[in-house]
Amino acid sequence: MTAINFDSGHQDMVHDAQFDYYGRRLATCSSDRTIKVFDVVGSESVHLADLKGHEGPVWQVCWAHPKYGSVLASCSFDHRVIVWKESPENTWSQVYITPKKLHVSSINSICWAPHELGLILACGSSDGAISILEYKDGNWDSHKIPNAHRVGCTSVSWAPSYASSALLSGAAPSAPAKRLVSAGCDNCVRIWKCSLETGVWEAEEALKAHTDWVRDVAWAPASGTTRSTIASAGQDGQVFIWREKAGSQGKGGGNEWDRTLLRDFKPTPVWRVSWSTTGDILAVTDATNAVTLWREAMGVGWTQIDSQQAAAATAVATGSSS
């Protein structure tokens, strides 16, 4: 695993950088109000495009699944989400901009749903609400979860459309489930589920352990484990791993979740957590700009690993020889 460094050309702080599905294109965003797209091959990077349209700092970018073409979403302090589409090659246009009335404060986090569910984007805002944007029949529809988090929502992440247990048994549910997890300034992680009957988003469970703002949350991809897994990171310096207990009954009506403290980084806040595509390695970024990699070992628990170990583990899991 090799680190690549290059000058992004942004004129202010870079807040996010995300590779596309194939790992060939990189999108970055900044307080300079711009998004940049690069082609990255090996140790070389080529600047392809500047995307301008936001009126404030751009916090996050997120690529849609290539099933829907070359589509990128961005969110900003200007209360808006912009969906960008590339067509033809290297020509980008704005195909959707959220109306300003949808959110009345900064939109801090965006996440595309699993592609099996459709072209659906979740957005978390400082106004405390979560909005769900869905492209259907040529139009964008929006649904809102009001008052999802008191004071504000900092992060959103979708659950895999099919549970790991269904994948292992070979029996998929009749319809993929729409579930997501969110984090907020109320020190809480919350699980949400969309009712198949009514289409209304309902609170499923509230996970409480953090003692300060929860800065980020990430639902792990479906993998060899039979239990849904979520990672959360907080201003309190703590990183927790949550695992769903099937068949149990939590206080909110959903299943109970077991909690494991991965590490307490106190007094350093933790900004971001991100799972590998195989769902067995977790990257943790703290306020010192340090990135650490963690993997769970049988009988040992969560241990820190180096980049070479992570590359080897990923190669084994994906069947890659490189």
Short mmCIF file of C-alpha atoms in Angstrom, two decimals:
data_model
loop_
_atom_site.label_atom_id
_atom_site.label_comp_id
_atom_site.label_asym_id
_atom_site.label_seq_id
_atom_site.Cartn_x
_atom_site.Cartn_y
_atom_site.Cartn_z
CA MET A 1 0.00 0.00 0.00
CA THR A 2 1.65 3.23 -1.21
CA ALA A 3 0.84 6.78 -0.10
CA ILE A 4 0.45 9.31 -2.91
CA ASN A 5 0.97 13.01 -2.30
CA PHE A 6 0.16 15.79 -4.76
CA ASP A 7 -0.87 19.44 -4.74
CA SER A 8 -4.64 19.65 -5.15
CA GLY A 9 -4.52 23.27 -6.24
CA HIS A 10 -7.22 24.29 -3.75
CA GLN A 11 -6.86 27.79 -2.34
CA ASP A 12 -8.11 26.90 1.15
CA MET A 13 -8.50 23.95 3.50
CA VAL A 14 -9.43 20.61 1.89
CA HIS A 15 -12.30 18.95 3.81
CA ASP A 16 -12.86 15.69 1.92
CA ALA A 17 -11.35 13.45 -0.75
CA GLN A 18 -13.18 10.44 -2.20
CA PHE A 19 -12.30 7.87 -4.86
CA ASP A 20 -14.91 6.60 -7.27
CA TYR A 21 -16.08 2.97 -7.40
CA TYR A 22 -13.10 1.89 -9.51
CA GLY A 23 -10.51 3.80 -7.50
CA ARG A 24 -9.35 5.70 -10.57
CA ARG A 25 -10.87 9.12 -10.07
CA LEU A 26 -10.53 11.31 -7.01
CA ALA A 27 -12.87 14.15 -6.05
CA THR A 28 -11.78 16.75 -3.49
CA CYS A 29 -13.64 19.68 -1.92
CA SER A 30 -12.56 22.75 -0.01
CA SER A 31 -13.42 25.92 1.84
CA ASP A 32 -12.54 27.68 -1.43
CA ARG A 33 -16.06 26.61 -2.55
CA THR A 34 -14.80 24.37 -5.33
CA ILE A 35 -14.70 20.66 -6.13
CA LYS A 36 -11.82 19.23 -8.13
CA VAL A 37 -11.73 15.95 -10.03
CA PHE A 38 -8.48 14.10 -10.71
CA ASP A 39 -7.49 11.01 -12.63
CA VAL A 40 -5.14 8.99 -10.42
CA VAL A 41 -3.09 6.15 -11.91
CA GLY A 42 -0.24 4.73 -9.85
CA SER A 43 1.74 7.66 -8.45
CA GLU A 44 0.54 10.07 -11.15
CA SER A 45 -2.42 12.45 -10.91
CA VAL A 46 -4.01 14.53 -13.68
CA HIS A 47 -6.39 17.39 -12.94
CA LEU A 48 -9.58 16.90 -14.98
CA ALA A 49 -12.15 19.43 -13.83
CA ASP A 50 -13.14 22.21 -11.44
CA LEU A 51 -16.78 22.14 -10.33
CA LYS A 52 -18.12 25.49 -9.11
CA GLY A 53 -21.62 26.20 -7.86
CA HIS A 54 -21.60 26.33 -4.07
CA GLU A 55 -21.70 29.64 -2.20
CA GLY A 56 -19.84 28.43 0.88
CA PRO A 57 -17.29 25.89 2.06
CA VAL A 58 -17.90 22.43 0.61
CA TRP A 59 -17.75 19.79 3.35
CA GLN A 60 -18.16 16.44 1.56
CA VAL A 61 -18.30 14.76 -1.83
CA CYS A 62 -19.71 11.32 -2.62
CA TRP A 63 -19.65 9.25 -5.83
CA ALA A 64 -22.73 7.30 -6.91
CA HIS A 65 -22.47 3.72 -8.15
CA PRO A 66 -21.33 3.58 -11.83
CA LYS A 67 -24.63 1.86 -12.66
CA TYR A 68 -26.01 5.42 -12.76
CA GLY A 69 -23.16 6.90 -14.80
CA SER A 70 -20.48 9.29 -13.57
CA VAL A 71 -22.48 11.04 -10.84
CA LEU A 72 -21.08 13.01 -7.90
CA ALA A 73 -22.86 14.72 -5.00
CA SER A 74 -21.55 17.56 -2.85
CA CYS A 75 -22.80 19.33 0.28
CA SER A 76 -21.98 22.72 1.68
CA PHE A 77 -22.29 25.33 4.40
CA ASP A 78 -24.61 27.14 1.94
CA HIS A 79 -27.50 24.79 2.97
CA ARG A 80 -27.47 23.03 -0.39
CA VAL A 81 -26.61 19.73 -2.04
CA ILE A 82 -25.59 19.69 -5.69
CA VAL A 83 -25.71 16.55 -7.84
CA TRP A 84 -23.23 16.66 -10.73
CA LYS A 85 -23.16 14.43 -13.80
CA GLU A 86 -20.40 13.94 -16.34
CA SER A 87 -21.66 13.75 -19.94
CA PRO A 88 -19.84 13.73 -22.27
CA GLU A 89 -16.42 12.82 -20.83
CA ASN A 90 -14.78 15.63 -18.80
CA THR A 91 -17.89 17.80 -19.17
CA TRP A 92 -19.76 18.21 -15.88
CA SER A 93 -23.16 19.79 -15.32
CA GLN A 94 -25.44 20.35 -12.34
CA VAL A 95 -28.43 18.00 -12.69
CA TYR A 96 -30.02 18.81 -9.34
CA ILE A 97 -29.72 21.48 -6.64
CA THR A 98 -31.71 21.18 -3.43
CA PRO A 99 -34.07 24.09 -2.77
CA LYS A 100 -32.84 26.35 0.01
CA LYS A 101 -36.00 25.71 2.01
CA LEU A 102 -35.15 22.00 2.32
CA HIS A 103 -32.57 22.76 5.03
CA VAL A 104 -32.11 26.03 6.91
CA SER A 105 -28.52 25.42 7.99
CA SER A 106 -25.29 23.82 6.82
CA ILE A 107 -25.51 20.37 5.23
CA ASN A 108 -22.65 18.47 6.80
CA SER A 109 -22.81 14.94 5.44
CA ILE A 110 -24.06 13.04 2.39
CA CYS A 111 -24.13 9.34 1.51
CA TRP A 112 -25.51 7.42 -1.49
CA ALA A 113 -27.66 4.38 -0.72
CA PRO A 114 -26.64 0.90 -1.92
CA HIS A 115 -27.27 0.83 -5.68
CA GLU A 116 -29.87 -1.95 -5.33
CA LEU A 117 -32.18 0.58 -3.67
CA GLY A 118 -31.99 3.13 -6.48
CA LEU A 119 -30.34 6.52 -6.87
CA ILE A 120 -31.01 7.73 -3.32
CA LEU A 121 -28.98 10.23 -1.28
CA ALA A 122 -29.15 10.84 2.49
CA CYS A 123 -28.19 14.30 3.78
CA GLY A 124 -27.53 15.35 7.38
CA SER A 125 -27.82 19.01 8.41
CA SER A 126 -26.98 21.34 11.29
CA ASP A 127 -30.70 22.14 11.48
CA GLY A 128 -31.11 18.69 13.07
CA ALA A 129 -32.96 17.12 10.14
CA ILE A 130 -32.04 14.36 7.70
CA SER A 131 -33.37 14.52 4.15
CA ILE A 132 -33.64 11.60 1.72
CA LEU A 133 -33.40 12.54 -1.97
CA GLU A 134 -34.57 9.97 -4.54
CA TYR A 135 -34.39 10.12 -8.32
CA LYS A 136 -37.42 8.41 -9.82
CA ASP A 137 -39.18 8.74 -13.17
CA GLY A 138 -37.04 11.71 -14.20
CA ASN A 139 -37.68 13.72 -11.03
CA TRP A 140 -36.05 14.19 -7.64
CA ASP A 141 -38.32 13.59 -4.65
CA SER A 142 -37.40 14.51 -1.08
CA HIS A 143 -38.45 13.07 2.26
CA LYS A 144 -37.39 14.43 5.61
CA ILE A 145 -36.69 13.05 9.07
CA PRO A 146 -37.29 16.19 11.17
CA ASN A 147 -35.56 16.66 14.52
CA ALA A 148 -33.35 13.63 13.95
CA HIS A 149 -30.67 15.10 16.24
CA ARG A 150 -31.03 17.94 18.69
CA VAL A 151 -28.65 20.81 17.78
CA GLY A 152 -27.49 19.14 14.56
CA CYS A 153 -26.67 16.06 12.49
CA THR A 154 -22.98 15.51 11.70
CA SER A 155 -22.92 12.25 9.72
CA VAL A 156 -25.09 9.74 7.85
CA SER A 157 -24.29 6.25 6.55
CA TRP A 158 -26.43 3.59 4.85
CA ALA A 159 -26.74 -0.03 5.89
CA PRO A 160 -26.03 -2.70 3.27
CA SER A 161 -29.24 -3.44 1.37
CA TYR A 162 -29.06 -7.10 2.41
CA ALA A 163 -27.92 -8.31 5.82
CA SER A 164 -24.77 -10.41 6.07
CA SER A 165 -26.79 -13.32 7.42
CA ALA A 166 -28.94 -13.32 4.27
CA LEU A 167 -25.86 -13.34 2.07
CA LEU A 168 -24.35 -16.24 3.98
CA SER A 169 -27.53 -18.32 3.88
CA GLY A 170 -28.14 -17.57 0.21
CA ALA A 171 -31.67 -16.41 0.97
CA ALA A 172 -32.29 -12.70 0.36
CA PRO A 173 -35.34 -10.96 1.82
CA SER A 174 -38.24 -10.30 -0.51
CA ALA A 175 -37.30 -6.62 -0.69
CA PRO A 176 -34.01 -4.92 0.26
CA ALA A 177 -34.23 -2.99 3.50
CA LYS A 178 -33.74 0.77 3.69
CA ARG A 179 -31.85 1.50 6.90
CA LEU A 180 -29.36 4.17 7.84
CA VAL A 181 -27.40 5.37 10.83
CA SER A 182 -26.80 8.96 11.82
CA ALA A 183 -24.65 10.84 14.33
CA GLY A 184 -25.21 14.17 15.98
CA CYS A 185 -24.43 16.93 18.41
CA ASP A 186 -26.73 15.26 20.97
CA ASN A 187 -23.91 12.73 21.69
CA CYS A 188 -26.06 10.03 20.13
CA VAL A 189 -25.96 7.48 17.31
CA ARG A 190 -29.40 6.75 15.86
CA ILE A 191 -30.69 3.92 13.65
CA TRP A 192 -33.50 4.65 11.16
CA LYS A 193 -35.63 2.35 9.03
CA CYS A 194 -38.02 3.10 6.19
CA SER A 195 -41.38 1.36 6.54
CA LEU A 196 -42.14 -0.87 3.56
CA GLU A 197 -45.86 -0.20 4.06
CA THR A 198 -45.93 3.59 4.46
CA GLY A 199 -42.56 4.78 3.16
CA VAL A 200 -42.13 6.79 6.37
CA TRP A 201 -38.75 6.83 8.10
CA GLU A 202 -39.02 5.63 11.70
CA ALA A 203 -36.59 5.70 14.61
CA GLU A 204 -35.41 2.17 15.30
CA GLU A 205 -32.85 2.56 18.08
CA ALA A 206 -30.70 5.16 19.88
CA LEU A 207 -27.15 4.10 20.76
CA LYS A 208 -25.72 6.07 23.67
CA ALA A 209 -22.11 5.89 24.88
CA HIS A 210 -20.35 9.04 23.70
CA THR A 211 -20.01 11.95 26.14
CA ASP A 212 -19.64 14.66 23.49
CA TRP A 213 -20.59 15.27 19.87
CA VAL A 214 -20.45 12.19 17.65
CA ARG A 215 -18.37 13.39 14.71
CA ASP A 216 -18.71 10.45 12.33
CA VAL A 217 -20.47 7.13 11.88
CA ALA A 218 -19.97 4.35 9.33
CA TRP A 219 -22.01 1.21 8.69
CA ALA A 220 -19.73 -1.65 7.62
CA PRO A 221 -20.30 -3.41 4.28
CA ALA A 222 -21.88 -6.86 4.44
CA SER A 223 -19.10 -9.39 4.96
CA GLY A 224 -18.41 -12.75 6.59
CA THR A 225 -19.90 -11.69 9.91
CA THR A 226 -23.57 -12.50 10.51
CA ARG A 227 -24.15 -9.29 12.48
CA SER A 228 -24.57 -5.71 11.32
CA THR A 229 -21.62 -3.59 12.43
CA ILE A 230 -21.29 0.18 12.90
CA ALA A 231 -18.31 2.33 13.91
CA SER A 232 -18.72 5.71 15.60
CA ALA A 233 -16.17 8.41 16.44
CA GLY A 234 -16.55 11.29 18.84
CA GLN A 235 -15.29 14.64 20.02
CA ASP A 236 -14.71 12.79 23.30
CA GLY A 237 -11.87 10.86 21.63
CA GLN A 238 -13.68 7.53 21.77
CA VAL A 239 -14.25 5.10 18.90
CA PHE A 240 -16.93 2.46 19.43
CA ILE A 241 -17.83 -0.67 17.47
CA TRP A 242 -21.53 -1.53 17.62
CA ARG A 243 -22.93 -4.96 16.68
CA GLU A 244 -26.60 -5.77 16.29
CA LYS A 245 -28.07 -8.60 18.36
CA ALA A 246 -30.59 -10.38 16.16
CA GLY A 247 -33.80 -11.42 17.90
CA SER A 248 -33.30 -9.05 20.84
CA GLN A 249 -35.51 -6.13 21.83
CA GLY A 250 -33.99 -2.68 22.39
CA LYS A 251 -35.55 0.28 24.14
CA GLY A 252 -36.53 1.89 20.84
CA GLY A 253 -38.30 -1.19 19.50
CA GLY A 254 -35.47 -2.38 17.27
CA ASN A 255 -32.79 -4.93 18.08
CA GLU A 256 -30.28 -4.34 20.85
CA TRP A 257 -26.69 -3.49 19.96
CA ASP A 258 -23.53 -4.65 21.72
CA ARG A 259 -20.83 -2.03 22.24
CA THR A 260 -17.04 -2.40 22.21
CA LEU A 261 -14.59 0.43 22.82
CA LEU A 262 -12.00 0.18 20.05
CA ARG A 263 -9.78 2.84 21.65
CA ASP A 264 -9.97 6.00 23.71
CA PHE A 265 -7.84 8.63 21.96
CA LYS A 266 -8.59 11.21 24.66
CA PRO A 267 -7.78 14.12 24.85
CA THR A 268 -7.61 14.04 21.03
CA PRO A 269 -10.98 14.22 19.23
CA VAL A 270 -11.61 11.71 16.44
CA TRP A 271 -12.97 13.13 13.18
CA ARG A 272 -13.59 10.24 10.79
CA VAL A 273 -14.01 6.46 10.57
CA SER A 274 -14.07 4.51 7.31
CA TRP A 275 -14.38 0.78 6.53
CA SER A 276 -12.46 -1.11 3.88
CA THR A 277 -14.55 -2.49 1.03
CA THR A 278 -14.35 -5.93 2.65
CA GLY A 279 -15.64 -4.57 5.97
CA ASP A 280 -12.86 -6.04 8.11
CA ILE A 281 -10.45 -3.08 8.41
CA LEU A 282 -11.34 0.27 9.96
CA ALA A 283 -9.44 3.50 9.28
CA VAL A 284 -9.56 6.10 12.07
CA THR A 285 -8.55 9.75 11.60
CA ASP A 286 -8.01 11.93 14.66
CA ALA A 287 -7.51 15.66 15.20
CA THR A 288 -3.71 15.37 14.90
CA ASN A 289 -4.22 14.28 11.25
CA ALA A 290 -2.98 10.80 12.13
CA VAL A 291 -4.63 7.86 10.37
CA THR A 292 -4.55 4.46 12.07
CA LEU A 293 -5.79 1.11 10.77
CA TRP A 294 -7.53 -1.48 12.95
CA ARG A 295 -8.54 -5.10 12.51
CA GLU A 296 -10.32 -7.54 14.82
CA ALA A 297 -8.43 -10.73 15.65
CA MET A 298 -10.04 -13.85 17.10
CA GLY A 299 -9.52 -13.97 20.86
CA VAL A 300 -7.55 -10.72 20.85
CA GLY A 301 -10.05 -8.04 19.89
CA TRP A 302 -9.31 -4.93 17.89
CA THR A 303 -5.62 -4.33 17.24
CA GLN A 304 -3.77 -1.68 15.28
CA ILE A 305 -2.10 -2.85 12.07
CA ASP A 306 0.26 -1.20 9.58
CA SER A 307 -0.46 -0.42 5.93
CA GLN A 308 1.40 -3.52 4.68
CA GLN A 309 -0.74 -5.79 6.87
CA ALA A 310 -3.87 -4.01 5.67
CA ALA A 311 -2.89 -4.42 2.01
CA ALA A 312 -2.19 -8.13 2.53
CA ALA A 313 -5.49 -8.68 4.35
CA THR A 314 -7.44 -6.88 1.62
CA ALA A 315 -5.71 -8.89 -1.11
CA VAL A 316 -6.65 -12.15 0.60
CA ALA A 317 -10.26 -11.06 1.15
CA THR A 318 -10.75 -9.92 -2.45
CA GLY A 319 -8.71 -12.66 -4.10
CA SER A 320 -6.27 -10.11 -5.54
CA SER A 321 -2.63 -11.00 -6.12
CA SER A 322 -1.41 -7.43 -6.41
#
